[in-house]
Coordinates of C-alpha atoms in Angstrom, one line a residue:
Chain A
X1 CA 15.1 -11.1 68.4
X2 CA 18.4 -9.2 68.1
X3 CA 19.3 -11.1 65.0
X4 CA 16.0 -10.0 63.5
X5 CA 16.8 -6.4 64.2
X6 CA 20.3 -6.7 62.7
X7 CA 18.7 -8.2 59.7
X8 CA 16.2 -5.3 59.4
X9 CA 19.0 -2.8 59.8
X10 CA 21.3 -4.5 57.3
X11 CA 18.7 -5.1 54.6
X12 CA 18.2 -1.6 53.4
X13 CA 21.9 -0.9 53.7
X14 CA 22.8 -3.8 51.5
X15 CA 20.1 -2.9 49.0
X16 CA 21.4 0.6 48.5
X17 CA 25.0 -0.7 48.4
X18 CA 23.8 -2.9 45.5
X19 CA 22.3 0.1 43.8
X20 CA 25.5 2.1 44.1
X21 CA 27.6 -0.9 42.9
X22 CA 25.3 -1.2 39.8
X23 CA 25.5 2.5 39.0
X24 CA 29.3 2.4 39.3
X25 CA 29.5 -0.7 37.0
X26 CA 27.2 0.9 34.4
X27 CA 29.3 4.1 34.4
X28 CA 32.6 2.3 34.1
X29 CA 31.3 -0.3 31.6
X30 CA 28.9 1.5 29.3
X31 CA 28.8 -1.2 26.7
X32 CA 28.9 -4.2 29.0
X33 CA 27.2 -7.2 27.6
X34 CA 26.3 -10.6 29.0
X35 CA 28.2 -12.3 26.2
X36 CA 31.4 -10.9 24.9
X37 CA 32.8 -12.5 21.8
X38 CA 35.1 -11.8 18.9
X39 CA 33.4 -11.1 15.6
X40 CA 33.6 -13.8 13.1
X41 CA 36.1 -13.2 10.2
X42 CA 33.5 -12.1 7.7
X43 CA 32.1 -9.6 10.2
X44 CA 35.4 -7.9 10.9
X45 CA 34.8 -4.2 10.4
X46 CA 35.8 -3.0 6.9
X47 CA 39.4 -2.4 6.4
X48 CA 40.5 -3.6 9.8
X49 CA 43.8 -4.6 8.1
X50 CA 45.7 -2.3 5.8
X51 CA 44.1 -1.8 2.4
X52 CA 44.2 0.1 -0.9
X53 CA 41.5 2.5 0.2
X54 CA 42.6 3.4 3.7
X55 CA 40.5 6.5 4.0
X56 CA 37.4 4.5 3.4
X57 CA 38.2 1.1 4.6
X58 CA 39.7 2.1 8.0
X59 CA 36.9 4.3 9.0
X60 CA 33.8 3.2 7.2
X61 CA 31.3 4.9 9.5
X62 CA 33.1 8.2 9.0
X63 CA 33.1 7.7 5.2
X64 CA 29.3 7.1 5.1
X65 CA 28.2 9.7 7.7
X66 CA 30.6 12.6 7.7
X67 CA 30.6 13.5 4.0
X68 CA 29.8 17.1 3.4
X69 CA 27.7 18.5 0.6
X70 CA 25.2 16.9 -1.8
X71 CA 26.9 13.6 -2.5
X72 CA 24.7 12.7 -5.5
X73 CA 25.3 9.5 -7.3
X74 CA 24.1 9.3 -10.9
X75 CA 20.6 8.3 -9.8
X76 CA 20.2 11.1 -7.2
X77 CA 21.0 12.2 -3.6
X78 CA 19.8 11.5 -0.1
X79 CA 18.9 14.5 2.1
X80 CA 18.3 14.7 5.9
X81 CA 15.1 13.6 7.5
X82 CA 14.2 17.1 8.6
X83 CA 14.7 18.5 5.1
X84 CA 12.2 16.0 3.7
X85 CA 9.6 16.8 6.3
X86 CA 10.0 20.6 5.9
X87 CA 9.4 20.2 2.1
X88 CA 6.4 18.0 2.7
X89 CA 4.9 20.3 5.3
X90 CA 5.6 23.3 3.2
X91 CA 3.6 21.7 0.4
X92 CA 0.9 20.8 2.9
X93 CA 0.7 24.4 4.0
X94 CA 0.5 25.7 0.4
X95 CA -2.4 23.5 -0.3
X96 CA -4.2 24.6 2.9
X97 CA -3.7 28.3 2.1
X98 CA -4.8 27.8 -1.5
X99 CA -8.0 26.1 -0.5
X100 CA -9.2 27.7 2.7
X101 CA -12.6 26.2 2.5
X102 CA -11.5 22.6 2.0
X103 CA -11.8 19.9 4.6
X104 CA -8.9 18.0 6.2
X105 CA -9.7 15.1 3.9
X106 CA -9.7 17.2 0.8
X107 CA -6.4 18.7 1.7
X108 CA -4.9 15.2 2.2
X109 CA -6.2 14.0 -1.1
X110 CA -4.5 16.9 -2.9
X111 CA -1.4 16.3 -0.8
X112 CA -1.3 12.7 -1.9
X113 CA -1.7 13.6 -5.6
X114 CA 1.1 16.2 -5.5
X115 CA 3.5 14.1 -3.4
X116 CA 3.0 10.7 -5.1
X117 CA 2.9 11.9 -8.7
X118 CA 3.0 9.5 -11.6
X119 CA 6.8 9.5 -11.9
X120 CA 7.5 9.1 -8.2
X121 CA 4.9 6.3 -7.9
X122 CA 6.4 4.4 -10.8
X123 CA 9.9 4.7 -9.4
X124 CA 8.8 3.4 -6.0
X125 CA 6.8 0.6 -7.5
X126 CA 9.7 -0.5 -9.8
X127 CA 12.1 -0.5 -6.9
X128 CA 9.7 -2.6 -4.8
X129 CA 9.3 -5.1 -7.7
X130 CA 13.0 -5.3 -8.3
X131 CA 13.7 -5.8 -4.6
X132 CA 11.0 -8.5 -4.3
X133 CA 12.3 -10.4 -7.3
X134 CA 15.9 -10.3 -5.9
X135 CA 14.9 -11.4 -2.5
X136 CA 13.0 -14.3 -3.8
X137 CA 16.0 -15.2 -5.9
X138 CA 18.3 -14.9 -2.9
X139 CA 16.1 -17.4 -1.0
X140 CA 16.1 -19.7 -4.0
X141 CA 19.9 -19.6 -4.2
X142 CA 20.3 -21.0 -0.7
X143 CA 21.5 -24.6 -0.4
X144 CA 19.2 -27.3 1.0
X145 CA 21.3 -27.2 4.2
X146 CA 19.9 -23.7 4.8
X147 CA 16.3 -24.0 3.7
X148 CA 14.3 -27.1 2.7
X149 CA 12.3 -26.8 -0.5
X150 CA 9.1 -26.4 1.6
X151 CA 10.7 -23.6 3.7
X152 CA 11.8 -21.8 0.6
X153 CA 8.3 -21.9 -0.7
X154 CA 6.8 -20.6 2.5
X155 CA 9.2 -17.7 2.6
X156 CA 8.9 -16.9 -1.1
X157 CA 5.1 -17.0 -0.9
X158 CA 5.1 -14.4 2.0
X159 CA 7.4 -12.1 0.0
X160 CA 5.2 -12.5 -3.1
X161 CA 2.0 -11.6 -1.2
X162 CA 3.4 -8.5 0.5
X163 CA 2.0 -5.5 -1.2
X164 CA 3.2 -1.9 -1.6
X165 CA 0.6 0.7 -0.7
X166 CA 1.1 4.1 -2.2
X167 CA -1.6 6.8 -2.4
X168 CA -3.5 8.4 -4.1
X169 CA -6.1 8.0 -3.0
X170 CA -5.3 9.4 0.3
X171 CA -8.0 7.2 1.8
X172 CA -5.5 4.4 1.5
X173 CA -3.8 5.9 4.5
X174 CA -7.1 6.9 6.2
X175 CA -6.0 5.1 9.4
X176 CA -2.6 7.0 9.3
X177 CA -3.2 10.3 7.7
X178 CA -0.1 12.0 9.3
X179 CA 2.0 9.5 7.3
X180 CA 1.5 11.8 4.2
X181 CA 4.1 14.2 5.6
X182 CA 6.4 11.8 7.4
X183 CA 9.7 10.2 6.3
X184 CA 9.0 6.7 7.2
X185 CA 8.7 3.6 5.1
X186 CA 7.5 0.7 7.0
X187 CA 6.1 -2.8 7.0
X188 CA 3.1 -3.9 8.8
X189 CA 0.8 -6.9 9.1
X190 CA -2.9 -6.2 9.6
X191 CA -5.2 -8.2 11.9
X192 CA -6.5 -10.1 8.8
X193 CA -2.9 -11.2 8.0
X194 CA -2.4 -8.9 5.0
X195 CA 1.1 -7.7 4.7
X196 CA 1.9 -4.3 3.3
X197 CA 4.6 -1.6 3.0
X198 CA 3.7 2.0 3.3
X199 CA 5.7 5.0 2.2
X200 CA 5.7 8.4 4.1
X201 CA 5.2 11.4 1.8
X202 CA 8.4 13.2 3.0
X203 CA 10.5 10.2 2.1
X204 CA 10.1 10.8 -1.7
X205 CA 11.6 14.3 -1.1
X206 CA 14.7 13.1 0.6
X207 CA 15.5 9.8 -1.1
X208 CA 16.3 10.4 -4.8
X209 CA 19.1 7.9 -4.9
X210 CA 18.0 4.6 -6.4
X211 CA 20.3 2.8 -4.0
X212 CA 18.8 4.3 -0.9
X213 CA 15.3 3.3 -2.1
X214 CA 16.5 -0.2 -2.8
X215 CA 18.1 -0.6 0.7
X216 CA 15.1 0.9 2.4
X217 CA 12.6 -1.2 0.5
X218 CA 14.6 -4.3 1.0
X219 CA 14.9 -3.6 4.7
X220 CA 11.1 -3.2 5.1
X221 CA 10.3 -6.1 2.8
X222 CA 12.6 -8.3 4.8
X223 CA 10.4 -7.7 7.9
X224 CA 7.7 -9.7 6.1
X225 CA 10.0 -12.8 6.6
X226 CA 12.0 -11.8 9.6
X227 CA 12.3 -14.4 12.5
X228 CA 10.0 -12.5 14.8
X229 CA 7.3 -12.0 12.2
X230 CA 7.4 -15.7 11.3
X231 CA 7.3 -16.6 15.0
X232 CA 4.2 -14.5 15.4
X233 CA 2.6 -16.7 12.8
X234 CA 3.9 -19.9 14.4
X235 CA 6.6 -20.6 11.9
X236 CA 10.2 -21.5 12.8
X237 CA 13.2 -22.3 10.7
X238 CA 16.4 -23.8 12.0
X239 CA 18.5 -21.5 9.6
X240 CA 17.1 -18.5 11.4
X241 CA 18.0 -19.9 14.8
X242 CA 21.6 -20.3 13.5
X243 CA 21.6 -16.8 12.1
X244 CA 20.3 -15.3 15.3
X245 CA 23.0 -17.1 17.3
X246 CA 25.7 -16.0 14.8
X247 CA 24.6 -12.3 15.0
X248 CA 24.6 -12.5 18.8
X249 CA 28.1 -14.1 18.8
X250 CA 29.4 -11.4 16.5
X251 CA 28.2 -8.8 18.9
X252 CA 25.8 -7.3 16.3
X253 CA 22.7 -8.1 18.3
X254 CA 23.1 -6.6 21.8
X255 CA 22.2 -9.0 24.6
X256 CA 20.7 -6.5 27.0
X257 CA 19.6 -7.4 30.4
X258 CA 16.0 -6.4 29.7
X259 CA 15.9 -8.0 26.3
X260 CA 13.0 -10.3 25.5
X261 CA 13.5 -12.2 22.3
X262 CA 11.2 -10.8 19.6
X263 CA 9.8 -8.5 22.3
X264 CA 11.0 -5.6 24.3
X265 CA 14.5 -4.2 23.5
X266 CA 15.3 -7.0 21.1
X267 CA 17.2 -6.1 18.0
X268 CA 16.8 -9.4 16.2
X269 CA 14.1 -8.4 13.6
X270 CA 15.8 -5.1 12.8
X271 CA 19.2 -6.7 12.5
X272 CA 17.8 -9.4 10.2
X273 CA 16.2 -6.7 8.0
X274 CA 19.5 -4.9 7.7
X275 CA 21.3 -8.1 6.9
X276 CA 18.9 -9.0 4.2
X277 CA 18.8 -5.5 2.8
X278 CA 22.6 -5.5 2.3
X279 CA 22.4 -8.8 0.3
X280 CA 20.0 -7.1 -2.1
X281 CA 21.6 -3.7 -2.2
X282 CA 25.0 -5.3 -2.9
X283 CA 23.5 -6.8 -6.2
X284 CA 22.4 -3.3 -7.3
X285 CA 25.8 -1.8 -6.5
X286 CA 27.6 -4.7 -8.2
X287 CA 25.6 -4.0 -11.4
X288 CA 26.3 -0.2 -11.1
X289 CA 30.0 -0.8 -10.8
X290 CA 30.0 -2.0 -14.5
X291 CA 29.0 1.5 -15.7
X292 CA 29.7 4.0 -13.0
X293 CA 32.9 6.0 -12.6
X294 CA 34.8 5.0 -9.4
X295 CA 33.7 8.3 -7.6
X296 CA 30.1 7.7 -8.7
X297 CA 30.2 4.2 -7.3
X298 CA 31.6 5.5 -4.0
X299 CA 28.7 8.0 -3.8
X300 CA 26.2 5.2 -4.6
X301 CA 27.6 3.1 -1.8
X302 CA 27.4 6.0 0.6
X303 CA 23.8 6.9 -0.4
X304 CA 22.6 3.3 0.2
X305 CA 22.8 3.8 3.9
X306 CA 23.3 7.4 4.5
X307 CA 20.0 7.9 6.3
X308 CA 21.1 5.3 8.9
X309 CA 23.5 7.9 10.3
X310 CA 20.5 9.7 11.9
X311 CA 19.0 7.8 14.8
X312 CA 17.3 9.2 17.8
X313 CA 18.5 7.5 21.0
X314 CA 15.7 8.4 23.4
X315 CA 15.6 5.6 25.8
X316 CA 14.7 7.9 28.6
X317 CA 11.3 8.7 27.2
X318 CA 10.2 5.4 25.7
X319 CA 12.6 2.8 27.0
X320 CA 12.4 0.9 23.8
X321 CA 15.2 0.4 21.3
X322 CA 15.0 -2.1 18.5
X323 CA 17.7 -0.9 16.1
X324 CA 21.4 -1.6 16.6
X325 CA 23.4 1.7 16.8
X326 CA 24.3 3.3 13.5
X327 CA 27.9 2.4 13.8
X328 CA 27.0 -1.3 13.9
X329 CA 24.4 -1.1 11.2
X330 CA 26.8 0.7 8.9
X331 CA 30.1 -0.9 9.7
X332 CA 29.4 -4.4 10.8
X333 CA 26.3 -5.2 8.7
X334 CA 26.5 -3.1 5.6
X335 CA 30.3 -2.6 5.4
X336 CA 31.0 -6.2 6.2
X337 CA 29.4 -7.6 3.0
X338 CA 31.9 -9.1 0.6
X339 CA 30.6 -7.2 -2.4
X340 CA 30.8 -3.9 -0.6
X341 CA 34.4 -4.7 0.5
X342 CA 35.3 -5.8 -3.0
X343 CA 33.8 -2.7 -4.7
X344 CA 35.8 -0.4 -2.3
X345 CA 38.9 -2.5 -2.8
X346 CA 39.2 -3.1 0.9
X347 CA 41.2 -6.2 1.7
X348 CA 38.9 -9.0 2.9
X349 CA 40.1 -10.4 6.2
X350 CA 39.1 -13.9 5.2
X351 CA 37.8 -15.6 2.0
X352 CA 34.0 -15.4 2.2
X353 CA 31.5 -17.8 0.7
X354 CA 29.0 -17.9 3.5
X355 CA 27.5 -15.4 6.0
X356 CA 26.2 -16.9 9.2
X357 CA 25.6 -20.1 7.4
X358 CA 23.8 -18.6 4.5
X359 CA 25.2 -18.6 1.0
X360 CA 26.1 -15.0 0.3
X361 CA 26.6 -13.2 -3.0
X362 CA 30.1 -12.2 -4.0
X363 CA 31.4 -10.3 -6.9
X364 CA 32.4 -13.6 -8.4
X365 CA 29.3 -15.7 -7.9
X366 CA 26.7 -13.2 -9.1
X367 CA 25.2 -14.4 -12.4
X368 CA 24.3 -12.2 -15.3
X369 CA 20.5 -12.9 -15.1
X370 CA 20.5 -11.5 -11.6
X371 CA 22.0 -8.2 -12.9
X372 CA 20.1 -8.1 -16.1
X373 CA 17.3 -5.6 -16.3
X374 CA 18.3 -3.5 -13.4
X375 CA 18.7 -0.4 -15.6
X376 CA 15.1 -0.7 -16.8
X377 CA 14.0 -0.1 -13.2
X378 CA 16.4 2.5 -12.1
X379 CA 15.2 5.7 -13.7
Chain B
X1 CA 20.2 -18.1 59.6
X2 CA 21.2 -19.4 56.2
X3 CA 17.9 -18.2 54.8
X4 CA 18.4 -14.7 56.3
X5 CA 21.9 -14.5 54.8
X6 CA 20.4 -15.5 51.5
X7 CA 17.7 -12.9 51.8
X8 CA 20.3 -10.2 52.5
X9 CA 22.4 -11.3 49.5
X10 CA 19.3 -11.3 47.3
X11 CA 18.4 -7.8 48.5
X12 CA 21.8 -6.5 47.6
X13 CA 21.8 -8.2 44.2
X14 CA 18.2 -7.1 43.3
X15 CA 19.2 -3.7 41.8
X16 CA 22.1 -5.3 40.0
X17 CA 19.8 -7.8 38.3
X18 CA 17.2 -5.4 37.2
X19 CA 18.4 -2.6 35.0
X20 CA 15.8 -0.1 35.9
X21 CA 12.6 -0.1 37.9
X22 CA 11.3 2.6 35.6
X23 CA 10.5 -0.1 33.0
X24 CA 7.8 -1.3 35.3
X25 CA 5.6 1.7 35.1
X26 CA 1.9 1.0 34.5
X27 CA 0.6 1.5 31.0
X28 CA -1.3 4.6 32.1
X29 CA -0.6 7.1 34.8
X30 CA -3.1 9.5 36.1
X31 CA -1.9 12.1 38.6
X32 CA -4.4 14.7 39.6
X33 CA -6.1 16.2 42.6
X34 CA -8.9 13.9 43.5
X35 CA -7.1 11.2 41.5
X36 CA -9.8 10.1 39.2
X37 CA -8.9 6.4 38.7
X38 CA -10.5 6.4 35.3
X39 CA -10.1 9.7 33.4
X40 CA -13.2 11.0 32.0
X41 CA -13.6 13.2 28.9
X42 CA -14.3 16.7 29.9
X43 CA -17.4 18.7 29.0
X44 CA -16.8 21.4 26.3
X45 CA -15.1 24.4 28.0
X46 CA -17.2 27.6 27.9
X47 CA -14.0 29.7 27.7
X48 CA -10.5 29.0 26.5
X49 CA -8.6 27.0 29.0
X50 CA -5.9 29.6 29.8
X51 CA -2.7 28.1 31.2
X52 CA -3.5 24.7 29.7
X53 CA -1.0 22.8 27.6
X54 CA -0.6 19.5 25.9
X55 CA 2.7 17.8 25.0
X56 CA 2.6 14.8 22.6
X57 CA 5.7 12.8 22.1
X58 CA 5.9 9.8 19.8
X59 CA 8.3 7.6 18.0
X60 CA 7.8 6.5 14.4
X61 CA 10.4 3.8 13.8
X62 CA 13.6 5.7 14.3
X63 CA 12.3 9.2 14.4
X64 CA 11.2 11.1 17.5
X65 CA 8.4 13.7 17.1
X66 CA 7.1 16.2 19.5
X67 CA 4.0 18.3 19.3
X68 CA 3.2 21.1 21.8
X69 CA 0.2 23.3 22.3
X70 CA -0.3 25.9 25.0
X71 CA -3.2 28.3 25.6
X72 CA -2.7 31.9 26.6
X73 CA -5.3 34.6 27.2
X74 CA -5.6 35.7 23.6
X75 CA -4.1 32.9 21.6
X76 CA -2.8 29.4 21.4
X77 CA 0.9 28.6 20.8
X78 CA 1.9 25.5 18.9
X79 CA 5.3 24.0 18.2
X80 CA 6.3 20.8 16.4
X81 CA 9.7 19.1 16.5
X82 CA 11.5 16.3 14.7
X83 CA 14.4 14.8 16.6
X84 CA 14.4 17.9 18.8
X85 CA 14.8 20.2 15.9
X86 CA 12.0 22.8 15.4
X87 CA 9.9 22.1 12.4
X88 CA 7.4 24.9 12.9
X89 CA 5.8 27.1 15.5
X90 CA 2.8 29.4 15.2
X91 CA -0.2 31.0 16.9
X92 CA -3.8 29.7 16.6
X93 CA -7.1 31.2 17.7
X94 CA -8.0 30.3 21.3
X95 CA -11.2 28.6 20.4
X96 CA -9.3 26.2 18.1
X97 CA -7.0 25.5 21.1
X98 CA -10.0 24.6 23.2
X99 CA -11.4 22.3 20.6
X100 CA -8.1 20.5 20.3
X101 CA -7.8 20.1 24.1
X102 CA -11.2 18.6 24.2
X103 CA -10.3 16.0 21.6
X104 CA -7.1 15.2 23.5
X105 CA -9.1 14.7 26.7
X106 CA -11.6 12.4 24.9
X107 CA -8.7 10.5 23.3
X108 CA -7.0 10.0 26.6
X109 CA -10.2 8.9 28.3
X110 CA -10.8 6.1 25.8
X111 CA -7.2 4.8 25.5
X112 CA -7.1 1.1 26.2
X113 CA -5.3 0.1 29.4
X114 CA -2.8 -2.3 28.0
X115 CA -1.4 -1.8 24.5
X116 CA 1.7 -4.0 24.8
X117 CA 4.0 -1.0 25.1
X118 CA 7.1 -3.0 25.8
X119 CA 7.2 -4.5 22.4
X120 CA 5.7 -1.4 20.7
X121 CA 7.8 0.0 17.9
X122 CA 5.8 3.3 17.7
X123 CA 4.9 4.3 21.2
X124 CA 3.5 7.7 22.2
X125 CA 3.1 9.7 25.4
X126 CA 0.7 12.5 26.0
X127 CA 1.0 15.0 28.9
X128 CA -2.1 17.2 29.4
X129 CA -1.9 20.0 31.9
X130 CA -4.9 21.9 33.0
X131 CA -4.2 24.2 35.9
X132 CA -2.9 22.0 38.7
X133 CA -4.2 18.8 37.0
X134 CA -1.6 16.8 35.1
X135 CA -2.6 13.8 33.2
X136 CA -0.2 11.4 31.4
X137 CA -1.2 8.7 29.0
X138 CA 0.9 6.3 27.0
X139 CA 0.0 4.0 24.2
X140 CA 1.0 2.3 21.0
X141 CA 0.3 3.8 17.6
X142 CA -0.2 0.5 15.8
X143 CA -2.9 -0.8 18.1
X144 CA -5.3 2.2 18.3
X145 CA -7.1 1.9 14.9
X146 CA -5.5 5.2 13.7
X147 CA -7.1 7.5 16.2
X148 CA -3.7 8.8 17.4
X149 CA -2.5 9.5 13.8
X150 CA -5.7 11.4 13.2
X151 CA -5.2 13.5 16.3
X152 CA -1.7 14.4 15.1
X153 CA -3.0 15.2 11.7
X154 CA -5.6 17.6 13.2
X155 CA -2.9 19.3 15.3
X156 CA -0.7 19.7 12.2
X157 CA -3.7 21.0 10.2
X158 CA -4.2 23.7 12.9
X159 CA -0.5 24.6 12.9
X160 CA -0.2 24.9 9.1
X161 CA -3.5 26.7 8.7
X162 CA -2.0 29.8 10.3
X163 CA -0.5 32.5 8.2
X164 CA 2.4 33.3 10.6

């Protein structure tokens, strides 16, 4: 009887001791992970050793995110998210005030026409087509040890069938009308298994740089073949398992306590999409390097991922977080690619011919046909 | 005895193993006097609901949005934010405010119970206050057939229809 009372007295005491211990641990180890490992050589942050571009290589995140001013490359600039939405909403307001008697639907139709004019539509569509072609070629370039012929066909078919939806008509977004003034580009699969990319109206006002459009389109298109998307359709490829393990080992995917693979708080699909987008953007940057001045190329590299610097970290409100932090996305995924390192003359920490088991592009192994035709799309 | 020691140890370790109990909140919370288990859409108010407010917060991929509307005696006040930066604020006629609150109430009443929020990339949270009554609903944008997006669009239309 006495023992039972002691048990009842001790139980809450120990429980709250545990709570206090956890709080102390989380405060003193904010980035604690279940698995701590050293990054693999090709994922060493850019310029970890001394290099010929110390200002850039040694602090790549700062180089991308802390640049003041316009930072236009020869194809355009990248503005902040809020600027884009303010422009889009200002246009929306103008249309409302010009046409007081119009319905919400009529206003949206006019908004779609003015936002996605012929020139902007053509540019988005050409970027999408170029990215799709490059991604299919990247899959094709993988050795049989990565993908079998059958696996390649399945992936390429999915890419081929993914469509870009751009209004007008505004009714194309009738199930998401607020997207006409939002910044987002995103991929989604409908219940009838159709795959599509949609572009928010504000995005066309912030992303003028071709390289940002390429990275963003490539990221979203990559979601159509990401490991979680394939798993949702009961497909599984060993190469993806290897890639997942590699990204975890390198500390790029955070192994959180409440992570559920391809579910809550899992960064796998977003990390994969970044990783694939870098492969494609690197091709565009390599081609640009043959005709841009060095400072123009530096701006093009910066503009590719400049919008990744902004990321809301509101875990209190929604308790979900699928993207790795900007520092990891920019430094360890984008900045770690051999072509980016090469273009910035950063000393590679190790010779690179593979990237988590995949054959990766380098400045040396890119062939002319892959680069050919890029200029036709760019303007 | 061994089993009790084990039980004590487990109790001490429980908070260490689970990062936060707040992850386990139900998909919909309804806190109100009388506690209506299933919220009902309200009848059309005959007069503007003075002192009522609605706060809509939502994530769209990486961006956090917030839309706020509040009714006062002679007007409604509306504000919208992107990543906590003010996009626009304005005043709207009180009757427009009432109509929007009614739509919010209907939307909340018909929100499905379980929308798989834990794996939702675009979640939303609506807090509707009417006097002492506070109602909170959460959901996932991608699984509601566009009704949430349409609601936001209507709110934006009201806000941008005003001439400042």
